[in-house]
Tab-separated table of C-alpha atoms in Angstrom:
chain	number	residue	atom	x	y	z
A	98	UNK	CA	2.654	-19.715	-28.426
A	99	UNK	CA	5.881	-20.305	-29.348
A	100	UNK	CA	8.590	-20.950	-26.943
A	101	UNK	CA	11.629	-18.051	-26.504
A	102	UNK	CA	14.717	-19.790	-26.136
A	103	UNK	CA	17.005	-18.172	-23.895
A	104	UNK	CA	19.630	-17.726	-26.947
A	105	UNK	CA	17.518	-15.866	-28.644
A	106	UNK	CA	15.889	-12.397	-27.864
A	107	UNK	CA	12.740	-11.592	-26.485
A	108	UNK	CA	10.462	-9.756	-28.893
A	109	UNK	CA	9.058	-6.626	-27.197
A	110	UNK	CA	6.657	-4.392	-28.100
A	111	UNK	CA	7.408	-0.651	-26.731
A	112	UNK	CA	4.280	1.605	-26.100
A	113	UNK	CA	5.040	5.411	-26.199
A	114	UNK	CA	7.333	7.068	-28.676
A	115	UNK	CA	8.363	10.158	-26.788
A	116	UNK	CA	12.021	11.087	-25.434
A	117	UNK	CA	12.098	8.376	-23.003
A	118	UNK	CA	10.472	5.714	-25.523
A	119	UNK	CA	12.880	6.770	-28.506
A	120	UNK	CA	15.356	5.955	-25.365
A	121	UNK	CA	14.131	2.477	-25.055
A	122	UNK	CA	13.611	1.673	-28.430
A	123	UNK	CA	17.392	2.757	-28.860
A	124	UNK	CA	18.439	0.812	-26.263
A	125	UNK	CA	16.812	-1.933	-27.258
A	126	UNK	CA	17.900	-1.947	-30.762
A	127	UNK	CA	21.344	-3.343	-29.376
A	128	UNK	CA	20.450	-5.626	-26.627
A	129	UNK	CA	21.454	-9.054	-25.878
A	130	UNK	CA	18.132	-9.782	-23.837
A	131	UNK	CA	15.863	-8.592	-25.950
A	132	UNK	CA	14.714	-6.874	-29.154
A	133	UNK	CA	12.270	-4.310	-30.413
A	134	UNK	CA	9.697	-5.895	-32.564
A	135	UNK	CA	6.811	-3.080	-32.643
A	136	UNK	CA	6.037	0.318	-31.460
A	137	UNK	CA	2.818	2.103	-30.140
A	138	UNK	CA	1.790	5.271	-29.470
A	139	UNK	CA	-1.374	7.472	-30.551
A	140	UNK	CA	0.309	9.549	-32.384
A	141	UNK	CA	1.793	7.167	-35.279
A	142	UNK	CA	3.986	9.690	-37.541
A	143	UNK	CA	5.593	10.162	-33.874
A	144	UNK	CA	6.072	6.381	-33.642
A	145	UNK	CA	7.318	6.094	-37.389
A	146	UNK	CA	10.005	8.776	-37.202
A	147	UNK	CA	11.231	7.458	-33.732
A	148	UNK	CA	11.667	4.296	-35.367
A	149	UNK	CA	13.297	5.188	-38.407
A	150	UNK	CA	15.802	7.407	-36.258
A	151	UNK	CA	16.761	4.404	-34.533
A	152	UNK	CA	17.559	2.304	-38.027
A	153	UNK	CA	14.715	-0.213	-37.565
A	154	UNK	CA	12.578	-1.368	-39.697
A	155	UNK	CA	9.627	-2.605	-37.468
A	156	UNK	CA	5.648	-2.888	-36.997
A	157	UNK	CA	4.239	0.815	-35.903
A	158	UNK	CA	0.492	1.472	-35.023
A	159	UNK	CA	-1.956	2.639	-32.274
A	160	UNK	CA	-3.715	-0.192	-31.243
A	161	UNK	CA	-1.468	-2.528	-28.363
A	162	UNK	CA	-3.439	-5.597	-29.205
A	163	UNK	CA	-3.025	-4.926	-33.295
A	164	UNK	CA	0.356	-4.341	-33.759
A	165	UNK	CA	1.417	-7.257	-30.678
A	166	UNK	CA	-0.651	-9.771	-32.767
A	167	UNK	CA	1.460	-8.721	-36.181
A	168	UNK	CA	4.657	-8.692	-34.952
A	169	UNK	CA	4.591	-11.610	-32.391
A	170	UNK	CA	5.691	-9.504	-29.301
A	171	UNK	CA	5.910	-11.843	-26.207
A	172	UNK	CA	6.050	-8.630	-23.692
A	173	UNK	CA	5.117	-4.676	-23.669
A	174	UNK	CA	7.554	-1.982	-22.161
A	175	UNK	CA	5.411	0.636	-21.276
A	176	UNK	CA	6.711	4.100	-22.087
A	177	UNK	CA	3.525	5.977	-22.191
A	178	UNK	CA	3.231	9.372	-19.910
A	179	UNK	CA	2.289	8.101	-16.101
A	180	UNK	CA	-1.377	9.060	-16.704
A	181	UNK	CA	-1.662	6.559	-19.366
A	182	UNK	CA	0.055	4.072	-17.653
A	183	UNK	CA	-2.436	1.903	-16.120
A	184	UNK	CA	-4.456	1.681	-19.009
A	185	UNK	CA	-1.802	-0.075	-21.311
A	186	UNK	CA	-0.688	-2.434	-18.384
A	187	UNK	CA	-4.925	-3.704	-18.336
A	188	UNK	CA	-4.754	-4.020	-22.083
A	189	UNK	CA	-1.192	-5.503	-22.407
A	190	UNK	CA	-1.572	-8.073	-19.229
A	191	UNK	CA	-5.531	-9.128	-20.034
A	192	UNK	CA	-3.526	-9.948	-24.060
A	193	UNK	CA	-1.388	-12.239	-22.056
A	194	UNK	CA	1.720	-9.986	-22.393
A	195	UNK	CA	3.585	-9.300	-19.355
A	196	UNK	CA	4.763	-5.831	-18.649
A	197	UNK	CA	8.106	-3.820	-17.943
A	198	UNK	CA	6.178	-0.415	-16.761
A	199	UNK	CA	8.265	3.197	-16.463
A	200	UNK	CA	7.946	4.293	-13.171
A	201	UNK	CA	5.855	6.033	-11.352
A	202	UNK	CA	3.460	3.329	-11.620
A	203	UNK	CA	0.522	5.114	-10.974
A	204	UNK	CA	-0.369	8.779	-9.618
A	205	UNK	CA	-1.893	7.230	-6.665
A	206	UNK	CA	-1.538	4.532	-4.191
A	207	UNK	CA	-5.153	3.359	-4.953
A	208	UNK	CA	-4.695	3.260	-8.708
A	209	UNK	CA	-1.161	0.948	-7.910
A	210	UNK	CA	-3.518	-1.376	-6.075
A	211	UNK	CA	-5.753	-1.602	-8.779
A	212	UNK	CA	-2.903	-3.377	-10.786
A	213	UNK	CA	-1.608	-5.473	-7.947
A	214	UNK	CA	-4.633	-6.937	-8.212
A	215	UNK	CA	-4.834	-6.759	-12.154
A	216	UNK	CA	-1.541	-8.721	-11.813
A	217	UNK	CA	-2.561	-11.081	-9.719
A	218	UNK	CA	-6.097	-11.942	-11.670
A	219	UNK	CA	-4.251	-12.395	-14.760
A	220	UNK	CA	-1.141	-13.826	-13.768
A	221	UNK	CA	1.010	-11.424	-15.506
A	222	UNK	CA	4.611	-9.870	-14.658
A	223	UNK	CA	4.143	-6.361	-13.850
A	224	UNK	CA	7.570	-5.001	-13.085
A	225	UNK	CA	8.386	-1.324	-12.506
A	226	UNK	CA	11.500	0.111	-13.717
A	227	UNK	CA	13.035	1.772	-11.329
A	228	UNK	CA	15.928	2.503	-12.856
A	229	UNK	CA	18.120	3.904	-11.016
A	230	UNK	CA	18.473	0.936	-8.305
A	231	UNK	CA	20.301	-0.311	-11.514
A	232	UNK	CA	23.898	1.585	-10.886
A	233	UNK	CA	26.941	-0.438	-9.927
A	234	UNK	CA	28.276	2.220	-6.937
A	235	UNK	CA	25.021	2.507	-5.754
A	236	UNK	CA	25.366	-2.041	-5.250
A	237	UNK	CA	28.481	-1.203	-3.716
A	238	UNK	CA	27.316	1.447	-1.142
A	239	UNK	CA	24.556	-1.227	-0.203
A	240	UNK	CA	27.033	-3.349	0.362
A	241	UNK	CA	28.977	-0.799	2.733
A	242	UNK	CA	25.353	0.404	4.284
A	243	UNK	CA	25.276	-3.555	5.453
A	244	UNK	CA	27.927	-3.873	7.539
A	245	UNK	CA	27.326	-1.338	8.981
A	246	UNK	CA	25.012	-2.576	11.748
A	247	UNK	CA	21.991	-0.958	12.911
A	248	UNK	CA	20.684	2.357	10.817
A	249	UNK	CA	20.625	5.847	12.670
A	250	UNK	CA	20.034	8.073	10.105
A	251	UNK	CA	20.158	8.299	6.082
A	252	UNK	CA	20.713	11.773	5.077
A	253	UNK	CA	19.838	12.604	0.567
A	254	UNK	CA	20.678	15.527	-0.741
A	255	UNK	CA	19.396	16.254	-4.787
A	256	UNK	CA	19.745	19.731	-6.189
A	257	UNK	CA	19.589	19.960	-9.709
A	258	UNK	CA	18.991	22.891	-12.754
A	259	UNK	CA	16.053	20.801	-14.690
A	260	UNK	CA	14.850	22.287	-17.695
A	261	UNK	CA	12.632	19.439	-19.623
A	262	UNK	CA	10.021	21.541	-21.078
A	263	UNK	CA	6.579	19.637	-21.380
A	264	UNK	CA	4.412	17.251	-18.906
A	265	UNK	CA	6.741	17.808	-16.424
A	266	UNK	CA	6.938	21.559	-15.726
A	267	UNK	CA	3.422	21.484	-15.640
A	268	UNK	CA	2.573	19.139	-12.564
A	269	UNK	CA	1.763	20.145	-9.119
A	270	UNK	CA	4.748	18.602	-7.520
A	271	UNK	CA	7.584	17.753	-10.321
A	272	UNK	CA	9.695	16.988	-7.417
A	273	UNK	CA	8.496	14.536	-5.682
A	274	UNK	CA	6.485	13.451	-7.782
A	275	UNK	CA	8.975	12.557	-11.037
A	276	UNK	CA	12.530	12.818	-8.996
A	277	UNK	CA	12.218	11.784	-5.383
A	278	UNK	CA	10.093	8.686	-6.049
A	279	UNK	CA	13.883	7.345	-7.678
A	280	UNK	CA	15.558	8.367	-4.106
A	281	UNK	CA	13.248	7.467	-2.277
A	282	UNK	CA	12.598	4.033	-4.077
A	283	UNK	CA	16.875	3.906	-3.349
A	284	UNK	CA	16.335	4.296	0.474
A	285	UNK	CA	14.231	1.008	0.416
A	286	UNK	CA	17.081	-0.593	-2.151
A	287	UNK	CA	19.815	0.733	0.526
A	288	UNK	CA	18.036	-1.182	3.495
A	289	UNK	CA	15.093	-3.354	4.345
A	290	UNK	CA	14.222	-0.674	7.396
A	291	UNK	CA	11.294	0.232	5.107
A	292	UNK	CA	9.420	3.737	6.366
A	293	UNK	CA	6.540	4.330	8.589
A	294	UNK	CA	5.232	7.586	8.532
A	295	UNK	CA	6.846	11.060	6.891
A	296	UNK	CA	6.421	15.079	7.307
A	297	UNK	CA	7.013	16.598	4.434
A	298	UNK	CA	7.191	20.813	3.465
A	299	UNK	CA	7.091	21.142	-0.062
A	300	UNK	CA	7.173	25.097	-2.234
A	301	UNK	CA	8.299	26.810	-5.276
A	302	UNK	CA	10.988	29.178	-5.403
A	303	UNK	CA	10.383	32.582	-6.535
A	304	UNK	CA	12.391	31.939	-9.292
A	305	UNK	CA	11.486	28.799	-10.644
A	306	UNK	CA	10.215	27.762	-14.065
A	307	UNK	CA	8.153	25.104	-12.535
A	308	UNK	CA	4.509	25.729	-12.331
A	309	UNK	CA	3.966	23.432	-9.030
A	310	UNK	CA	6.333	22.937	-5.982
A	311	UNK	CA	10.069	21.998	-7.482
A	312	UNK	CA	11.760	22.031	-3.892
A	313	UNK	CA	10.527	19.974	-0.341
A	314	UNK	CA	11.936	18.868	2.696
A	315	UNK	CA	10.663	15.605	4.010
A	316	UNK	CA	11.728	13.278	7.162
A	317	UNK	CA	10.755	9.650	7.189
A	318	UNK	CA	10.523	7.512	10.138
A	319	UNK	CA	11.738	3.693	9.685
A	320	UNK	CA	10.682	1.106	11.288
A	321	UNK	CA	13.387	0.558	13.203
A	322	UNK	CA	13.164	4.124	14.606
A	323	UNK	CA	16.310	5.701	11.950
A	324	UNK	CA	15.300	8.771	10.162
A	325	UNK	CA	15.636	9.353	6.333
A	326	UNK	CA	16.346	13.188	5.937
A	327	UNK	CA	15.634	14.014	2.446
A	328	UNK	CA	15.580	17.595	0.771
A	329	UNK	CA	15.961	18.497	-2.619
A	330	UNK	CA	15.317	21.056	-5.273
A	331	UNK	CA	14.599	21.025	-9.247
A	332	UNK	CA	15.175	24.554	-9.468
A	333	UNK	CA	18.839	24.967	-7.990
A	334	UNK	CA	21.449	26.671	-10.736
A	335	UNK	CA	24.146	26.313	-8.340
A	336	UNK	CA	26.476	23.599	-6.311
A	337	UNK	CA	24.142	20.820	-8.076
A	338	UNK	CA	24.360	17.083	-6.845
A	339	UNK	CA	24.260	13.756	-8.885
A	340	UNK	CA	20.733	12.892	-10.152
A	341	UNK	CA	21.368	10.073	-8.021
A	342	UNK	CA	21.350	12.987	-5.309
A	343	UNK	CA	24.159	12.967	-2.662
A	344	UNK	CA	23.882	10.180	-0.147
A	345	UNK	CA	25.458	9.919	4.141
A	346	UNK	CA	24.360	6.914	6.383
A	347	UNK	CA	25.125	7.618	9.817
A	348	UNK	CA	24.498	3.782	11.692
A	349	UNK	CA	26.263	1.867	14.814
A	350	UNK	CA	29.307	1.233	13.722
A	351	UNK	CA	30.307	3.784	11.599
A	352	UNK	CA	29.419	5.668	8.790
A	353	UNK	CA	29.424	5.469	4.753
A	354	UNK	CA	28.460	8.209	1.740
A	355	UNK	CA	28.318	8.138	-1.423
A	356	UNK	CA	28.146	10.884	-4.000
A	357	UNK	CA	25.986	9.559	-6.378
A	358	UNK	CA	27.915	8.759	-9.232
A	359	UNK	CA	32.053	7.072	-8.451
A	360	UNK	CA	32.717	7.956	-4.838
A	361	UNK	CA	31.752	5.584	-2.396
A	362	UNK	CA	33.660	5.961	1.336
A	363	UNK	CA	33.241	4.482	4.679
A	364	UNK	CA	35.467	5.392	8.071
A	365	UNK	CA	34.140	2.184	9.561
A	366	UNK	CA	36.909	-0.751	9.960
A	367	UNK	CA	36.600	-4.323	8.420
A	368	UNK	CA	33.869	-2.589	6.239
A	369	UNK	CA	34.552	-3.782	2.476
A	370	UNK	CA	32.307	-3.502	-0.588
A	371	UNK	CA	33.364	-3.864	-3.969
A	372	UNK	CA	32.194	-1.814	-7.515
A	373	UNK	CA	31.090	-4.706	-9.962
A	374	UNK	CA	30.913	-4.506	-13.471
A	375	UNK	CA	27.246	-5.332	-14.538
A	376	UNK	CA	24.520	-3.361	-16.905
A	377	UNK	CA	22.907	-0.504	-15.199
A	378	UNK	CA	20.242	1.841	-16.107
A	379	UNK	CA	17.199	0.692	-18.235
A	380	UNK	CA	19.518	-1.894	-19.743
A	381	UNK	CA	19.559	-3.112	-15.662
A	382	UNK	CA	15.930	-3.434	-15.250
A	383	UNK	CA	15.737	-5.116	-18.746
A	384	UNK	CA	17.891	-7.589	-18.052
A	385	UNK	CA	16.644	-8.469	-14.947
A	386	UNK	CA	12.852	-8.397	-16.506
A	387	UNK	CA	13.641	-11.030	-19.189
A	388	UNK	CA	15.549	-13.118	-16.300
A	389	UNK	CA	12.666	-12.987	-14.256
A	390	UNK	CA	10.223	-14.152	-17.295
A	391	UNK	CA	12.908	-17.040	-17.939
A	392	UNK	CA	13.324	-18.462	-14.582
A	393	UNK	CA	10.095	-17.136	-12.393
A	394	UNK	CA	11.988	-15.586	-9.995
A	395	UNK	CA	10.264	-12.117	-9.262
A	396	UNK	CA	12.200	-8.690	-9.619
A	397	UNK	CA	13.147	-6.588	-6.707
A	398	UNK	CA	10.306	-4.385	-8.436
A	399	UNK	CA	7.588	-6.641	-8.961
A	400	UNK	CA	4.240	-4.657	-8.535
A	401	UNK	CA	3.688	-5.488	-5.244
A	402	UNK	CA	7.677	-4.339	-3.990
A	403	UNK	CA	6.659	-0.942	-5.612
A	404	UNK	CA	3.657	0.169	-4.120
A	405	UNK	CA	5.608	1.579	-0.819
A	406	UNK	CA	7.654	3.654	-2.903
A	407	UNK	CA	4.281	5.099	-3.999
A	408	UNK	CA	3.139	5.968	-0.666
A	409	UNK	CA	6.397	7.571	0.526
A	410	UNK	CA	5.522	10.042	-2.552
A	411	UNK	CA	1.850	10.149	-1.847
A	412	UNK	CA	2.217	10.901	2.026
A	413	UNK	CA	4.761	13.022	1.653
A	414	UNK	CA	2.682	14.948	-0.428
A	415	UNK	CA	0.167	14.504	1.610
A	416	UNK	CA	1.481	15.620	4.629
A	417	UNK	CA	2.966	18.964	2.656
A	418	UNK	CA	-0.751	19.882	1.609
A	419	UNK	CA	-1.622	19.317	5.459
A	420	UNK	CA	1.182	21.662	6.581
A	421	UNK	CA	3.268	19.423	7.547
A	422	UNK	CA	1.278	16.772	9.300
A	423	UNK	CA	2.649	13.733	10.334
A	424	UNK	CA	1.415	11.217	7.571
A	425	UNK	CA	1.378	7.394	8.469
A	426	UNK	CA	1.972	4.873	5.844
A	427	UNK	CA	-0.150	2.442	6.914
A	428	UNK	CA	-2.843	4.425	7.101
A	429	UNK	CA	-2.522	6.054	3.610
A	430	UNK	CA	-2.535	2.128	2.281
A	431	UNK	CA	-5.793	1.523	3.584
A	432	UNK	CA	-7.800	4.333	2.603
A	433	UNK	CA	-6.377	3.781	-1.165
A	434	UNK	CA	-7.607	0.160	-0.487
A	435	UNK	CA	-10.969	1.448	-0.127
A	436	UNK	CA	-10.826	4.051	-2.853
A	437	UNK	CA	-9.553	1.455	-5.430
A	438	UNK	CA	-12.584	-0.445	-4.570
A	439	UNK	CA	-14.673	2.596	-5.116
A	440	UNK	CA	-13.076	3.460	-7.944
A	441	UNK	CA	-12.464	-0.016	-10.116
A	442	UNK	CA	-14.957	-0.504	-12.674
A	443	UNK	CA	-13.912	-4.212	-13.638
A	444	UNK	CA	-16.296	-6.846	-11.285
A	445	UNK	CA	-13.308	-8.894	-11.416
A	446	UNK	CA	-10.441	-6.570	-10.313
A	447	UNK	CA	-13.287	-4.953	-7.420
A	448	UNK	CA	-13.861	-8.113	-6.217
A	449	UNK	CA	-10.355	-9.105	-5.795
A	450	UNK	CA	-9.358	-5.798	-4.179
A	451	UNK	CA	-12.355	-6.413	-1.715
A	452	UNK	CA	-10.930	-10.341	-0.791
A	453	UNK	CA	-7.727	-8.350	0.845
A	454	UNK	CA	-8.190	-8.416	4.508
A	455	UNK	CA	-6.248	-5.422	4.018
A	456	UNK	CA	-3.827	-3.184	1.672
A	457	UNK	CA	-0.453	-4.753	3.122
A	458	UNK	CA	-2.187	-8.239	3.104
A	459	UNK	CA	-2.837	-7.529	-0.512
A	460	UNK	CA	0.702	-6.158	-1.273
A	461	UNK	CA	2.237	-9.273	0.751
A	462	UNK	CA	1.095	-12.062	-0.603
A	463	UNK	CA	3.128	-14.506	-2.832
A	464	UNK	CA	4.366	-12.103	-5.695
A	465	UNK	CA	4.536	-13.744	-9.078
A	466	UNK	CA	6.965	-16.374	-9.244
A	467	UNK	CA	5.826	-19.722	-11.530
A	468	UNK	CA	7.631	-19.227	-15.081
A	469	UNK	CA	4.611	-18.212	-17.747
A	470	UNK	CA	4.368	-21.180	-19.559
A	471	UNK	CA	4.538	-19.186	-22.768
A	472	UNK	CA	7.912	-18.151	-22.025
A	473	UNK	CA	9.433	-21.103	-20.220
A	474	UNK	CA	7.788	-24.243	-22.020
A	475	UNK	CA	5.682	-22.926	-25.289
A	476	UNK	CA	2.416	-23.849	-23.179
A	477	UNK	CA	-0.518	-21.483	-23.398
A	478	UNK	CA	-1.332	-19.697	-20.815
């Protein structure tokens, strides 16, 4: 294959031509990193007209493989709805394309495995796009959060009016499900006291529009013994917070907040931090998934990174449908373990899954991190 210079653009090929796709293609359209050379999506008059509204004039079909092969797309940005989304990563990683996936990765912990070890068989960037890591004042509140010595508690707040007719009004748990997985995803950006076990109370208000449960409470333990309080609501019409909900760290030498959007404050002395000026958003986690691809570095969200965002959103859920049962991580990882084995139906990917002495062995070993030599030197792969 060709060799990508890093003057020029990588070509991407964007599967799914929905709201958030037309979003990417957009986006793309105008980006230094890299440029939209082909959509996908099953439904190609959808495709066509998404294109067209975004002034290109590019390949459009259903088939990944097909339309990658005619319009020389080095990578896939996966757009498609979450159900779908393991199913393009196998097709688009097994082509030899690497992969910028929307989050959630997967519905389930065991499916996520299943592509950790996809990843790892054919040594393919998977990157989630956790977008919302990607925000300049949330880098600065990090900052603050760090010198601030040893964690007590983290307190989120989210309540929002959310009317997106569609998928999402339709699941069992549109909260935590398509919302809290980006807060709680920011907890583990905020600090490396990553979370041990959760309760969780999850319900629908009498007035909501959602069909499943838009509001839940949820406390996570950390490993160092803090608390994450988390509640939040899709179904609130007043006093709403930032999507990027409404953030306090309480910790031993002072404390810090941070509004979600410009306010950032501390009351601790000699505690500095300082708002930088760099892309956020999906133009974030683009950039940093072409910089990855060019040097071999892996992303904060490689694969592997992501799966314990999964299982804070699987046990919390969990632990809601249990009434509240304390649900421990480490457990939850190793029964998905054994129902990704039970459920893979590739020899290869079920006998990789079973080589794991266990889930967090599996999700700990050396990420990706040897430039493809289709990006870096021309080589194939």
């Amino acid at each position: 294959m060709t060799p990508v210079p890093e003057s020029e653009r990588l070509p991407v090929l964007v599967v799914g031509a929905g709201a958030m796709g037309g979003e990417w293609i957009r986006m793309l359209a105008t980006s230094p990193h890299a440029g939209p050379v082909g959509v996908v999506d099953l439904n190609v008059d959808l495709a066509t007209a998404t294109v067209a509204s975004a002034g290109l004039d590019i390949a459009v079909g259903s088939s990944l493989v097909e339309v990658a092969e005619a319009s020389g797309a080095r990578a896939v940005v996966n757009v498609t709805v979450p159900q779908a989304h393991r199913a393009v990563n196998e097709q688009a990683m097994r082509a030899g394309l690497p992969v910028l996936c929307e989050k959630p990765l997967a519905p389930t912990v065991a499916e996520a495995l299943r592509q950790v070890a996809l990843a790892d068989l054919t040594g393919e960037l998977l990157m989630v796009s956790q977008s919302r890591r990607y925000f300049n004042h949330l880098a600065a509140f990090r900052e603050a959060v760090s010198s601030l010595g040893a964690l007590g508690a983290v307190h989120a707040q989210f309540f929002h009016e959310d009317h997106e007719p569609g998928f999402r009004e339709q699941m069992a748990h549109p909260l935590l499900v398509d919302m809290s997985v980006h807060h709680f995803d920011m907890l583990r950006y905020l600090s490396d006291d990553e979370p041990v076990s959760v309760r969780c109370d999850s319900w629908n208000p009498a007035w909501s529009w959602f069909a499943g449960h838009a509001a839940a409470t949820a406390t996570f333990e950390l490993a160092s013994g803090a608390r994450f309080i988390y509640s939040g609501s899709r179904a609130t019409p007043g006093l709403q917070t930032s999507w990027n909900a409404d953030w306090h760290v309480y910790a031993e030498r002072g404390a810090a907040s941070w509004d979600g959007d410009f306010v950032v404050r501390t009351d601790a002395d000699g505690v500095f931090f300082e708002v930088q000026d760099r892309s956020e958003g999906i133009e974030g986690s683009l950039e940093e998934f072409v910089a990855s691809l060019r040097s071999g570095r892996p992303p904060q969200n490689e694969v592997r990174s992501n799966v314990l965002t999964l299982a804070m959103v699987e046990g919390a859920i969990r632990s809601s449908d249990r009434g509240g049962e304390r649900v421990m991580l480490g457990d939850l990882l190793e029964e998905s373990l054994a129902q990704a084995i039970a459920d893979e139906q590739s020899d290869d990917v079920a006998d990789l899954l079973r080589s794991w002495t266990s889930a967090a062995d599996g999700i700990t070993t050396p990420a990706w991190g040897s430039p493809p030599a289709s990006i870096a030197s021309g080589g194939a792969r």
